[in-house]
């Protein structure tokens, strides 16, 4: 039986929402509606505004457990990993270790080949980070049977395919959502930074924010805390999907990350986020946009982040979708108004992504009303 109630939790090291923030009853109504309409097994939520943060937990840690998730429950953030990859990219750019318009080939493995582009433009790091490289969503071919999510293809496999493919790409002309592009981006960042990508991620994102459970390679103790729904993939090392979706995390860690996104702890991190939040392509500058409109029509593309508007508010906010391995996730933020909402679900038999993303968008608008 699914747990219908909620458990609210504010980390003791962080301020709770004040009376000036959204009333608790109103926040609960939004959260409960998202959980009910999405038909998930379990749900975790973090809400951040100028006064602080709150968390909400619904459902069960696994079907039939009758235990609600909590702040330390492990989950996959899937494609929200791309936002952290973009932070590593921006950090190396600010350190002058690379330029966003550097060609991918400059940081490719020794002896790597890239196919000739159709428009004579090299595929750059910026193309990879904005989904405008022309690369397909996934590596073409058949995934090996019974292979867990985020463990195929690995680095050698994707670079072998790239060297042999006859496909032609026209970077900078079209947007096509691509997990493959972000894995190439992480490979390039490791070469540009002179360190394995997990080390760069730790130095840039997780260590400064004390995100102790955010990792590609969870321990047995961490795996014991993994939330489970219907057809949840096993808890394994997912560093093959190094830049696109392999990150595990918790509500406690995601709260630290979200709070720093809207209220950076120092000037260095403020500059970092200014880089990642900057929109690089307006929709009308592209011939076509594919795979970017799941939670609503994309207006502009940045480094992982997508800008969109939700009526009746004319101002755009930033969002990112995610899903894989039995998890669905969505984040929406308004950095100027210092508000953010993140939700992660474990899949049930009929879980509805749109119910979650619509609910999160509506909650963000409600947080921003005068």
Short mmCIF file of N, CA and C in Angstrom, two decimals, residues 44-48 53-56 251-252 254-255 258 340-343:
data_model
loop_
_atom_site.label_atom_id
_atom_site.label_comp_id
_atom_site.label_asym_id
_atom_site.label_seq_id
_atom_site.Cartn_x
_atom_site.Cartn_y
_atom_site.Cartn_z
N UNK A 44 10.55 12.46 -3.97
CA UNK A 44 11.27 13.39 -3.11
C UNK A 44 11.22 14.76 -3.78
N UNK A 45 11.16 15.80 -2.95
CA UNK A 45 11.06 17.17 -3.45
C UNK A 45 11.91 18.09 -2.60
N UNK A 46 12.57 19.05 -3.26
CA UNK A 46 13.26 20.14 -2.57
C UNK A 46 12.74 21.44 -3.15
N UNK A 47 12.37 22.36 -2.27
CA UNK A 47 11.88 23.68 -2.66
C UNK A 47 12.76 24.72 -1.99
N UNK A 48 13.27 25.66 -2.79
CA UNK A 48 14.17 26.70 -2.28
C UNK A 48 13.60 28.06 -2.63
N UNK A 53 14.86 26.58 2.65
CA UNK A 53 14.53 25.40 1.86
C UNK A 53 13.66 24.45 2.66
N UNK A 54 12.87 23.68 1.94
CA UNK A 54 12.10 22.60 2.55
C UNK A 54 12.15 21.38 1.66
N UNK A 55 11.97 20.24 2.27
CA UNK A 55 11.91 18.98 1.55
C UNK A 55 10.58 18.29 1.83
N UNK A 56 10.13 17.49 0.88
CA UNK A 56 8.92 16.70 1.04
C UNK A 56 9.19 15.29 0.53
N UNK A 251 18.39 13.78 -1.67
CA UNK A 251 17.72 15.05 -1.47
C UNK A 251 18.57 16.01 -0.65
N UNK A 252 19.30 15.48 0.33
CA UNK A 252 20.17 16.34 1.15
C UNK A 252 21.23 17.02 0.29
N UNK A 254 21.15 17.40 -3.06
CA UNK A 254 20.54 18.25 -4.07
C UNK A 254 20.07 19.58 -3.47
N UNK A 255 19.67 19.56 -2.22
CA UNK A 255 19.31 20.81 -1.57
C UNK A 255 20.52 21.74 -1.49
N UNK A 258 21.07 23.14 -5.03
CA UNK A 258 20.07 24.11 -5.44
C UNK A 258 20.22 25.43 -4.70
N UNK A 340 13.75 27.77 -6.60
CA UNK A 340 14.03 26.53 -7.32
C UNK A 340 13.15 25.42 -6.78
N UNK A 341 12.76 24.52 -7.66
CA UNK A 341 12.01 23.32 -7.28
C UNK A 341 12.61 22.13 -8.01
N UNK A 342 12.88 21.07 -7.27
CA UNK A 342 13.37 19.82 -7.86
C UNK A 342 12.53 18.67 -7.33
N UNK A 343 12.15 17.79 -8.24
CA UNK A 343 11.39 16.59 -7.87
C UNK A 343 12.01 15.38 -8.55
#
